[in-house]
PDB file of C-alpha atoms and ligand atoms in Angstrom:
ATOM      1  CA  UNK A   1       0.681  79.156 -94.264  1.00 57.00           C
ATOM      2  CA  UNK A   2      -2.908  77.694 -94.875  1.00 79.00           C
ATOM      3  CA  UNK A   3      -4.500  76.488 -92.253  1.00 93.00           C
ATOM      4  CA  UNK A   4      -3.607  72.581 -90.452  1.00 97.00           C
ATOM      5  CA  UNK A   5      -6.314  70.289 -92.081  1.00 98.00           C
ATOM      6  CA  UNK A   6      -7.027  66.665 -89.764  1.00 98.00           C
ATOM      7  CA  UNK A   7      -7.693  64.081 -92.000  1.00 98.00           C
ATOM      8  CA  UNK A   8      -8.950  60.707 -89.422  1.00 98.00           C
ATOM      9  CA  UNK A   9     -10.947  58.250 -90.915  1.00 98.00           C
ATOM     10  CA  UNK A  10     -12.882  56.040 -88.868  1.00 98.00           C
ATOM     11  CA  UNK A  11     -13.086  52.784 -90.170  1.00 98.00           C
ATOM     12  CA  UNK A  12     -15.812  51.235 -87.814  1.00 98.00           C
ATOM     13  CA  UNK A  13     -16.173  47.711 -87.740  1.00 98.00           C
ATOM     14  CA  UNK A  14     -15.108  47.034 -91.172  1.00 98.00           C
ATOM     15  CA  UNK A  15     -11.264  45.882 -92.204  1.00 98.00           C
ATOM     16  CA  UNK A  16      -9.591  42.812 -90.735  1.00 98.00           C
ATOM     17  CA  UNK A  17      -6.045  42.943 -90.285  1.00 98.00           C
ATOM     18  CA  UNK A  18      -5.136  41.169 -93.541  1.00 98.00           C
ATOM     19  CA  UNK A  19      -7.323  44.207 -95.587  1.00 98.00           C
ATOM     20  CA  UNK A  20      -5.791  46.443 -93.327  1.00 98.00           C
ATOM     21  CA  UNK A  21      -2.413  45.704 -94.613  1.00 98.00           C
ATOM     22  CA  UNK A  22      -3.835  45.754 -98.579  1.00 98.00           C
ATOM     23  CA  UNK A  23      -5.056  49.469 -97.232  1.00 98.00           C
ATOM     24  CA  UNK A  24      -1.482  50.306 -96.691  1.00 98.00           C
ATOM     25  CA  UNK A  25       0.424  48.652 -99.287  1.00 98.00           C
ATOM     26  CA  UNK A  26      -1.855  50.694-101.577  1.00 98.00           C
ATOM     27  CA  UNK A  27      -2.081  53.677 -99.395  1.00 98.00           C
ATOM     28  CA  UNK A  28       1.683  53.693 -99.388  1.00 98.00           C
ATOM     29  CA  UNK A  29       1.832  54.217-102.907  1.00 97.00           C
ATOM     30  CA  UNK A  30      -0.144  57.498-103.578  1.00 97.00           C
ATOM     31  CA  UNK A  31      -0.126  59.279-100.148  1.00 98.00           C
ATOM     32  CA  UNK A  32       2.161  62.327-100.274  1.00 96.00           C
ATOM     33  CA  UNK A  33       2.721  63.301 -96.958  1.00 97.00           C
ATOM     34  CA  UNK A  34       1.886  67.382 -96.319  1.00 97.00           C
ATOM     35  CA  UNK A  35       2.893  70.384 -94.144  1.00 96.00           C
ATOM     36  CA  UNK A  36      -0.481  71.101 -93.686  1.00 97.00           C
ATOM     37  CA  UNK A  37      -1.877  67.631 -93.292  1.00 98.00           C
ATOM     38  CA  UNK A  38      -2.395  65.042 -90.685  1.00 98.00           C
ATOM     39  CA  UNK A  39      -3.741  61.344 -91.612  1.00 98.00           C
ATOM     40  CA  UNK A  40      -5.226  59.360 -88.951  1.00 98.00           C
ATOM     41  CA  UNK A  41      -6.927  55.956 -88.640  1.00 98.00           C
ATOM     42  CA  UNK A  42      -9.021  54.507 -86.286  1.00 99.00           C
ATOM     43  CA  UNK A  43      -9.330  50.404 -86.644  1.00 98.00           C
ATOM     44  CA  UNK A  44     -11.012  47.978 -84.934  1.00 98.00           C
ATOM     45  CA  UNK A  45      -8.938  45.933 -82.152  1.00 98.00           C
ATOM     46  CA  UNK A  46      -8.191  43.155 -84.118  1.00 98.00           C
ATOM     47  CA  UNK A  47      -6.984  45.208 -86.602  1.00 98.00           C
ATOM     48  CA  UNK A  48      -4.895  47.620 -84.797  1.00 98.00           C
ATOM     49  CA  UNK A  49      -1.087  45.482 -84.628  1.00 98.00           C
ATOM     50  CA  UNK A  50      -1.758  45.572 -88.751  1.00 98.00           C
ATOM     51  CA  UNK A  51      -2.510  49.460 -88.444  1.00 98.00           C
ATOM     52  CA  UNK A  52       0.232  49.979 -86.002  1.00 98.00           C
ATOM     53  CA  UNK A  53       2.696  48.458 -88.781  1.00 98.00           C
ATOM     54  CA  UNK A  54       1.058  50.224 -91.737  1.00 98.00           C
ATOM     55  CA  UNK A  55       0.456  53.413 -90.237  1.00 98.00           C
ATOM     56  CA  UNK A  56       4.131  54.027 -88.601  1.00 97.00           C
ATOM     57  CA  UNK A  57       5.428  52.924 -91.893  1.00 97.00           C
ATOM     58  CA  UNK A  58       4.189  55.456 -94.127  1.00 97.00           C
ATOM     59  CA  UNK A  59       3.906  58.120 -91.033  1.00 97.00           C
ATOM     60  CA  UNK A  60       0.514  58.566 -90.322  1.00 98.00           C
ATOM     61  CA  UNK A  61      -1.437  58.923 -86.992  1.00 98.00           C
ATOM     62  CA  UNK A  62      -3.511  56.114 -85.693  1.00 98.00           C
ATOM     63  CA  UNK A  63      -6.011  54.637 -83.085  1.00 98.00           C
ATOM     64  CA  UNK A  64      -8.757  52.943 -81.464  1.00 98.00           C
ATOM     65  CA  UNK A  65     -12.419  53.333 -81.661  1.00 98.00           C
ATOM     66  CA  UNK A  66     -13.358  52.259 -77.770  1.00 98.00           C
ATOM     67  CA  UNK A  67     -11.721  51.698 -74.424  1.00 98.00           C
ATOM     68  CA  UNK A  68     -12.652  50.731 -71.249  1.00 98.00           C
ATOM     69  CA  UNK A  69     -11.570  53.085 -68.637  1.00 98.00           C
ATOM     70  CA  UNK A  70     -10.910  50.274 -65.621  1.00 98.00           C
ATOM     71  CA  UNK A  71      -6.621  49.299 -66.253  1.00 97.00           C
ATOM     72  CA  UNK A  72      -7.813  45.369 -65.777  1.00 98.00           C
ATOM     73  CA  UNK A  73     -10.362  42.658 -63.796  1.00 98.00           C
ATOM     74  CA  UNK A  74     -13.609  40.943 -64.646  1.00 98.00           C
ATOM     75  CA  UNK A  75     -15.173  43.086 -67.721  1.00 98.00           C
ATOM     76  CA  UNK A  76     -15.594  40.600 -70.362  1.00 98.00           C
ATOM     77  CA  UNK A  77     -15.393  41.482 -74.069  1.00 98.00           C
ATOM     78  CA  UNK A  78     -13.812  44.910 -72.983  1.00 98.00           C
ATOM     79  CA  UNK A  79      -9.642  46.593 -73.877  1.00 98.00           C
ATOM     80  CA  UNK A  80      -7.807  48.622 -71.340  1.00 98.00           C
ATOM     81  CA  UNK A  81      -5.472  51.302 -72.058  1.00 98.00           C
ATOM     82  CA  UNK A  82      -2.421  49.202 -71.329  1.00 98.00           C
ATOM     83  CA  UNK A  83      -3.883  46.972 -73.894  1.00 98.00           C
ATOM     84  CA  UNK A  84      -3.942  49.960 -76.506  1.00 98.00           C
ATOM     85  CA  UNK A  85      -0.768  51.245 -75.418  1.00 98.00           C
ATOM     86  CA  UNK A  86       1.647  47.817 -75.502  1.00 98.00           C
ATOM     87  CA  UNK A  87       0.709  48.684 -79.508  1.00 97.00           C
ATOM     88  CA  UNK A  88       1.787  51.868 -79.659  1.00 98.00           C
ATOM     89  CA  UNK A  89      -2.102  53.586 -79.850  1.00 98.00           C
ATOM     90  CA  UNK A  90      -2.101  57.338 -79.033  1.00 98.00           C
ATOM     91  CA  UNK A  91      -5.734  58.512 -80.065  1.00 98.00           C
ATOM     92  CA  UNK A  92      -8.836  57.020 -79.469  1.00 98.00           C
ATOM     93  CA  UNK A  93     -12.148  57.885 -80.762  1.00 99.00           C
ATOM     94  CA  UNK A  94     -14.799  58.363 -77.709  1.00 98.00           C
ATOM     95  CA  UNK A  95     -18.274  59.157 -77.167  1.00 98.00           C
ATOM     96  CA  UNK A  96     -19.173  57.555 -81.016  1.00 98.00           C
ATOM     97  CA  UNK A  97     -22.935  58.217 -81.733  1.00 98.00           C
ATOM     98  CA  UNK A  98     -22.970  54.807 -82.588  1.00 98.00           C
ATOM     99  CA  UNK A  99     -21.318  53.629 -79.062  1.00 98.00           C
ATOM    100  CA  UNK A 100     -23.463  56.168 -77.378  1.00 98.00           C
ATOM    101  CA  UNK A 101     -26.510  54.838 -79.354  1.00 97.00           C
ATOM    102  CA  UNK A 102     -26.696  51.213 -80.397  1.00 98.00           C
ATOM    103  CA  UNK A 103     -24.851  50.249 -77.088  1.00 98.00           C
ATOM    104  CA  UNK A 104     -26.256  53.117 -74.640  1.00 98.00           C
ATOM    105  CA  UNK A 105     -22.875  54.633 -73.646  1.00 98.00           C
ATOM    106  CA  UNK A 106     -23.989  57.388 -71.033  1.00 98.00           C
ATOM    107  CA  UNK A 107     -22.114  60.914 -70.840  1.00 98.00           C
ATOM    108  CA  UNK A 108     -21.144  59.920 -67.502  1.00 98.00           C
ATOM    109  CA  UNK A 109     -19.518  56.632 -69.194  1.00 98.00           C
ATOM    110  CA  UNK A 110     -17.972  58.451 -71.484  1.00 98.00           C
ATOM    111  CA  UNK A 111     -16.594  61.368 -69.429  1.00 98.00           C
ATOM    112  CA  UNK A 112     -14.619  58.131 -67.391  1.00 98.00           C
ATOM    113  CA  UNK A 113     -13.317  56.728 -70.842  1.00 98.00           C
ATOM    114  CA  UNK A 114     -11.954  60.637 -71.688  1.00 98.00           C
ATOM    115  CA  UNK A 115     -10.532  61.132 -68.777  1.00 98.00           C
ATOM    116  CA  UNK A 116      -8.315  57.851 -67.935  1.00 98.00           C
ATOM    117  CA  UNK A 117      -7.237  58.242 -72.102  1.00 98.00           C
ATOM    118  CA  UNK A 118      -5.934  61.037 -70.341  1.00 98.00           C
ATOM    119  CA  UNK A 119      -4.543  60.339 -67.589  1.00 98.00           C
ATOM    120  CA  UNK A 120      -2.712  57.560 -69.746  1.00 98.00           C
ATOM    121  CA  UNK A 121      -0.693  60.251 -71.908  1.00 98.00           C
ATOM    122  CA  UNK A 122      -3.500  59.621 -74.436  1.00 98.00           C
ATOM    123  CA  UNK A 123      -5.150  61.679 -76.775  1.00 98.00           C
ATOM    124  CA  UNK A 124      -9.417  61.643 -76.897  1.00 98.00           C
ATOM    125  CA  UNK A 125     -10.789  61.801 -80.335  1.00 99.00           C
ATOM    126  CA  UNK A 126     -14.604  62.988 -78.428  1.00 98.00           C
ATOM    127  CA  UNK A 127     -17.566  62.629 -80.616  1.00 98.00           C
ATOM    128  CA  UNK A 128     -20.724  64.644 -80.506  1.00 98.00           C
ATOM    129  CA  UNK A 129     -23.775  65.577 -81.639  1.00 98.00           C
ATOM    130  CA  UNK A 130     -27.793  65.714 -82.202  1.00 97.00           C
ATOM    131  CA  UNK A 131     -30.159  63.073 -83.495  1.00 97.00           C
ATOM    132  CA  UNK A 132     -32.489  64.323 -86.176  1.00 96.00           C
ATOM    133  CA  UNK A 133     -35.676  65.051 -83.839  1.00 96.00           C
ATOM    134  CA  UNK A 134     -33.544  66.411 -81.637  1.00 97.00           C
ATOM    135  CA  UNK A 135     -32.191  69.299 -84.271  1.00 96.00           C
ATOM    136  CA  UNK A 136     -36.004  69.610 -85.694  1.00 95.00           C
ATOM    137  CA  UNK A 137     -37.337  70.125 -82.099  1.00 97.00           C
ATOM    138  CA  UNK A 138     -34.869  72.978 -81.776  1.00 96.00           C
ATOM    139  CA  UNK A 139     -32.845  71.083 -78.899  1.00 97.00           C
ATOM    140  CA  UNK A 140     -28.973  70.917 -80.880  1.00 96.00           C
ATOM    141  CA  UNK A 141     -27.576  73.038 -78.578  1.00 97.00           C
ATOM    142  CA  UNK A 142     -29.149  71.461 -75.202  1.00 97.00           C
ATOM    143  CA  UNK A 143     -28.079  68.089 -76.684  1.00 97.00           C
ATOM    144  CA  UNK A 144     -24.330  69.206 -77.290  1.00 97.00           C
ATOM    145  CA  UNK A 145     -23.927  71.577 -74.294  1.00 98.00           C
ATOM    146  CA  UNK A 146     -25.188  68.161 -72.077  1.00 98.00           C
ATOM    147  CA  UNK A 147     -22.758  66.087 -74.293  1.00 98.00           C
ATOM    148  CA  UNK A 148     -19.768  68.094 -74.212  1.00 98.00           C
ATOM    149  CA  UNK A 149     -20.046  69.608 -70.858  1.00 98.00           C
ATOM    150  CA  UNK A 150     -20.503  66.373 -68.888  1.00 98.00           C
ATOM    151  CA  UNK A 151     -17.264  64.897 -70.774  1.00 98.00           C
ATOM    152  CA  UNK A 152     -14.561  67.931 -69.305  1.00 98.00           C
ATOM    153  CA  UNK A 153     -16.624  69.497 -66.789  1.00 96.00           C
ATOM    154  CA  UNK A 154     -13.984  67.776 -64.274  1.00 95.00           C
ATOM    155  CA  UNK A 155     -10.574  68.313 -66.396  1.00 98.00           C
ATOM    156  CA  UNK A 156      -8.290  71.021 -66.202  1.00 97.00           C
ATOM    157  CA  UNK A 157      -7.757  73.883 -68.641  1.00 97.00           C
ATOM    158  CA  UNK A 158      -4.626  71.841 -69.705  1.00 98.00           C
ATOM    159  CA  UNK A 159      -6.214  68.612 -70.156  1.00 98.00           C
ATOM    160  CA  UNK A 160      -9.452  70.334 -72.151  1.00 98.00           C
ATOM    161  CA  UNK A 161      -6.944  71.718 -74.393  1.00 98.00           C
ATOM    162  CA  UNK A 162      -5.483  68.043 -75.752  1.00 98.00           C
ATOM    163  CA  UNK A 163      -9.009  66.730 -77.210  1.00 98.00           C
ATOM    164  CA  UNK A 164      -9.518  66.733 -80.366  1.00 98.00           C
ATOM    165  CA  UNK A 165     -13.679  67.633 -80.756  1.00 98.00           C
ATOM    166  CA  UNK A 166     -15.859  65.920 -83.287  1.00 98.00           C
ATOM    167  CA  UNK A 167     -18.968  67.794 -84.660  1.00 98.00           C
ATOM    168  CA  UNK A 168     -20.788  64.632 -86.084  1.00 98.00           C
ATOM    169  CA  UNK A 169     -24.593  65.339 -86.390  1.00 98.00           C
ATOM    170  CA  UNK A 170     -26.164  61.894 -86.154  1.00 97.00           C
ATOM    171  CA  UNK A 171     -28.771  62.375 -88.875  1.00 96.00           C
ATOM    172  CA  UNK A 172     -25.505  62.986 -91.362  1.00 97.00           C
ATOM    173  CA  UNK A 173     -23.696  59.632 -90.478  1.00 96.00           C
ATOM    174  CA  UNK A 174     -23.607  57.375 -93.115  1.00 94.00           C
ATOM    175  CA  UNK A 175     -26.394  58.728 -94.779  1.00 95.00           C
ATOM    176  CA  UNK A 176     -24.740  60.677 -97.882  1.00 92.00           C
ATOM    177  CA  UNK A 177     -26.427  63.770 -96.474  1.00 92.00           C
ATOM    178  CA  UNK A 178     -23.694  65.613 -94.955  1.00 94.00           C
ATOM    179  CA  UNK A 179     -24.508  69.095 -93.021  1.00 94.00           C
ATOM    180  CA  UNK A 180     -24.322  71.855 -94.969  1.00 97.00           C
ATOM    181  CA  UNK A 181     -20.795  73.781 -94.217  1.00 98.00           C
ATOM    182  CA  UNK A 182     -23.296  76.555 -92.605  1.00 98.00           C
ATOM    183  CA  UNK A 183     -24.554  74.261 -90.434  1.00 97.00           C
ATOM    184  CA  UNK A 184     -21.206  72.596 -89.705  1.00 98.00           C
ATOM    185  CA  UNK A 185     -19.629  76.252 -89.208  1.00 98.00           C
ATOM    186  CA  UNK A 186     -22.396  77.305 -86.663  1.00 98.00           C
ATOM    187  CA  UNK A 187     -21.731  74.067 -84.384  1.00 98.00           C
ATOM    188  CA  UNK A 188     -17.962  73.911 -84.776  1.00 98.00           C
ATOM    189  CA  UNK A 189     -17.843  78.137 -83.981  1.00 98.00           C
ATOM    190  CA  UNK A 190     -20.820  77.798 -80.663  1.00 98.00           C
ATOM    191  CA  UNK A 191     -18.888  74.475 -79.410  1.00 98.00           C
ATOM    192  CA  UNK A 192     -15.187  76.370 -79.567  1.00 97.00           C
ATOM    193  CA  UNK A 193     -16.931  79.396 -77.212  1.00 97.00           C
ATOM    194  CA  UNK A 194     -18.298  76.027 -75.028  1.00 97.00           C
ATOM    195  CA  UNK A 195     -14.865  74.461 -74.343  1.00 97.00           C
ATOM    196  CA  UNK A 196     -13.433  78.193 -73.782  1.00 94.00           C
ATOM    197  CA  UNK A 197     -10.354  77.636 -75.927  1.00 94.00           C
ATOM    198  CA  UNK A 198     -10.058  79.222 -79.341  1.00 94.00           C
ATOM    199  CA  UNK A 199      -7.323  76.875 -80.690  1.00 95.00           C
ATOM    200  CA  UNK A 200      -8.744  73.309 -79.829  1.00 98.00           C
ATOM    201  CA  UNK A 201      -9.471  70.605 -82.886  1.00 98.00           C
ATOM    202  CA  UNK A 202     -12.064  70.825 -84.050  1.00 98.00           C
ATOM    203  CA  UNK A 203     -13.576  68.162 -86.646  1.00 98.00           C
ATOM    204  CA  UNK A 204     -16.907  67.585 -88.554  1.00 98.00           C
ATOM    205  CA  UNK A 205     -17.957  64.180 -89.396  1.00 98.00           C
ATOM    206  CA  UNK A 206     -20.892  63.107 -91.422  1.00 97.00           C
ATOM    207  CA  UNK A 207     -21.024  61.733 -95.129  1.00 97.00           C
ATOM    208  CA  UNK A 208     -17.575  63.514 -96.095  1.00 98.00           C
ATOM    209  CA  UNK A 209     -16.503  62.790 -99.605  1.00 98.00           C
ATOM    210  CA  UNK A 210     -14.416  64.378-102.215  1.00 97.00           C
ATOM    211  CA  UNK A 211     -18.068  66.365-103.450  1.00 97.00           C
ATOM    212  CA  UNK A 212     -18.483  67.964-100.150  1.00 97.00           C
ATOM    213  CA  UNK A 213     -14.506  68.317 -99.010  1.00 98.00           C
ATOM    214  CA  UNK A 214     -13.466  72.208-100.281  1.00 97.00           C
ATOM    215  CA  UNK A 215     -16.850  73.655 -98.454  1.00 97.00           C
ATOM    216  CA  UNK A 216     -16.476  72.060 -95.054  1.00 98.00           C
ATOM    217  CA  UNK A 217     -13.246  72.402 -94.232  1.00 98.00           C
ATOM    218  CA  UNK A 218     -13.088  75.771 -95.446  1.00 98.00           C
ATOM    219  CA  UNK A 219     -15.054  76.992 -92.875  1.00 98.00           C
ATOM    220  CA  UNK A 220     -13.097  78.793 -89.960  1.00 97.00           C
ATOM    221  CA  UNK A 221     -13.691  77.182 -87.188  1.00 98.00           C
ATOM    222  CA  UNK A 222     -13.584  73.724 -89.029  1.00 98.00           C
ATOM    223  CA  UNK A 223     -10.112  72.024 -88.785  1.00 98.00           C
ATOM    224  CA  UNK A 224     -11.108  68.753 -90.780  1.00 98.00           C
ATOM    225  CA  UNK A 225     -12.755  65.680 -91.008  1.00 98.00           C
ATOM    226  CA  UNK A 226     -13.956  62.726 -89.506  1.00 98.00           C
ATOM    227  CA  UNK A 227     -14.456  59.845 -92.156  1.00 98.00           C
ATOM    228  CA  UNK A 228     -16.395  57.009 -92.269  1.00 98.00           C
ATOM    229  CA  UNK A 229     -17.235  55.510 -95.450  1.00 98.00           C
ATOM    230  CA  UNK A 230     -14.714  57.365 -97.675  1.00 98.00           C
ATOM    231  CA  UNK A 231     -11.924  56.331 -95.199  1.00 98.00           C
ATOM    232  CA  UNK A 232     -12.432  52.723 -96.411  1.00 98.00           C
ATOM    233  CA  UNK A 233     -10.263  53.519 -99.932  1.00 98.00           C
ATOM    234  CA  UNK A 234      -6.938  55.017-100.043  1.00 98.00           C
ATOM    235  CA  UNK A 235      -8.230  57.281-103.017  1.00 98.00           C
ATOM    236  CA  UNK A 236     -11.664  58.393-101.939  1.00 98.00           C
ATOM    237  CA  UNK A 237     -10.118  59.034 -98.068  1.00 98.00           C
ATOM    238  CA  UNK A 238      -6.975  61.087-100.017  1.00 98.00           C
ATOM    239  CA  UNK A 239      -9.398  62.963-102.098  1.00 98.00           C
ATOM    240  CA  UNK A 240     -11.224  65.008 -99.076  1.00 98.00           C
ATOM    241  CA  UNK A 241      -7.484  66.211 -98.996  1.00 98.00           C
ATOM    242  CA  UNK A 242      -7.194  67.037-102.785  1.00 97.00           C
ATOM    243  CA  UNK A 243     -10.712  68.490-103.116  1.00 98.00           C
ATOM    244  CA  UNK A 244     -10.195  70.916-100.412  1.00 97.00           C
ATOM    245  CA  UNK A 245      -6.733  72.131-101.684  1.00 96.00           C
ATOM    246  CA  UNK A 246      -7.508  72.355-104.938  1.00 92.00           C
TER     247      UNK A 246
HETATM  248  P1  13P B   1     -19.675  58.587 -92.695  1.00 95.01           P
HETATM  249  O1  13P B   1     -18.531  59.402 -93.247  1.00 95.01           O
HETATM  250  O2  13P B   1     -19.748  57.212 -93.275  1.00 95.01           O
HETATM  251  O3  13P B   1     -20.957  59.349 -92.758  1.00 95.01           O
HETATM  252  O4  13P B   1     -19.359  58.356 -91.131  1.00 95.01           O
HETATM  253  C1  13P B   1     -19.020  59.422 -90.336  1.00 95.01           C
HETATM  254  C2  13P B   1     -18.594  58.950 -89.000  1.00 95.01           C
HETATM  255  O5  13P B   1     -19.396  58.462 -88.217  1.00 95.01           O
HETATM  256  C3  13P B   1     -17.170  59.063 -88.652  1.00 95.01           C
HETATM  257  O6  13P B   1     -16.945  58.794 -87.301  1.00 95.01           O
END
């Protein structure tokens, strides 16, 4: 049998709970569910009792984008992971370049957040990767060793094992100008030797569209995508799927 292919799309702070159900009535209609194919989706809070409903209904995966690691108290504005769980959430997305860089997550935050997902029966969806300078400077695999190191450095073999990775090289978010598969390939193949466990998951993320689909996640050691944009539309998020299979 072909290889498992992850389909998550992260839908960032777009969708409010009344598009979220449009997403699925539609989505409902052409998604035909696959052997080899897992569907997640990653809403914002607000959204996520919408997503719960839509996403259990036509048997897809689905989660948050954030959580606070402390169970409850005085941290305004933040969710705990009872919070998550009371709606059924499994996954969430951690470690975000966009959580680690417009609101200055550290690794050391983020390493807390992976490990009480954890600890909570939960799976991490952990995000990483370089900045542009820092790939032109010849410093990708400092940046990643530092990112991806400091988040399991204190987990056990076990634990490492239930993460699902995410290769997204900032400089290819949201900018149409995905990696090339080479350059996804290298990353995804170098981070698997990092974690020490040939059969984690593996994802790339960065401008992932129907175009680009069949070459990325043909690659070995890639074992699918991480969507932002194309997530947004039940056809352009299904057609990474199509592309690649056909
Ligand atoms: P785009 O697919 O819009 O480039 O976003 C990728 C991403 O950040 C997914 O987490």
């Amino acid at each position: 049998m072909s290889k498992k292919i992850y389909l998550y799309g992260n839908w960032k702070m777009n969708m409010t709970a009344a598009e979220t159900k449009k997403f699925f009535d539609e989505f409902s209609g052409v998604y035909k569910p696959a052997d080899d194919l897992e569907v997640g989706v990653f809403s914002p809070f607000t959204s996520l009792w919408a997503l719960a409903e839509g996403a259990k209904k036509c048997n897809v995966v689905f989660g948050a984008q954030n959580v606070y690691f402390e169970e409850k108290g005085a941290f305004t504005g933040e969710v705990s992971i009872p919070m998550l769980k009371e709606i059924g959430v499994k996954y969430v997305i951690l470690g975000h370049s966009e959580r680690r860089h417009i609101f200055g997550e550290s690794d050391e935050m983020i390493a807390k957040k992976v490990k009480a997902v954890l600890d909570a029966g939960m799976i991490p969806v952990l995000c990483y990767g370089e900045k542009l300078e820092e790939r032109e400077s010849g410093n990708t695999f400092t940046v990643m060793e530092r990112q991806l190191k400091s988040a399991i450095k204190d987990l056990t073999a076990d634990e490492i094992s239930k993460i699902i990775y995410a290769y997204e090289p900032v400089w290819a978010i949201g900018t149409g100008k995905s990696a090339t598969s080479e350059q996804a390939q290298e990353v995804c193949e170098w981070s698997r030797k990092l974690i020490a466990n040939p059969n984690v998951v593996i994802l790339y993320g960065g401008s992932v569209k129907g175009s680009n689909a069949k070459e990325l996640l043909s690659m070995k050691d890639i074992d699918g995508a991480l969507v932002g944009g194309a997530s947004l539309k039940p056809a352009s998020f299904l057609e990474i799927y199509t592309a690649y299979k056909n």
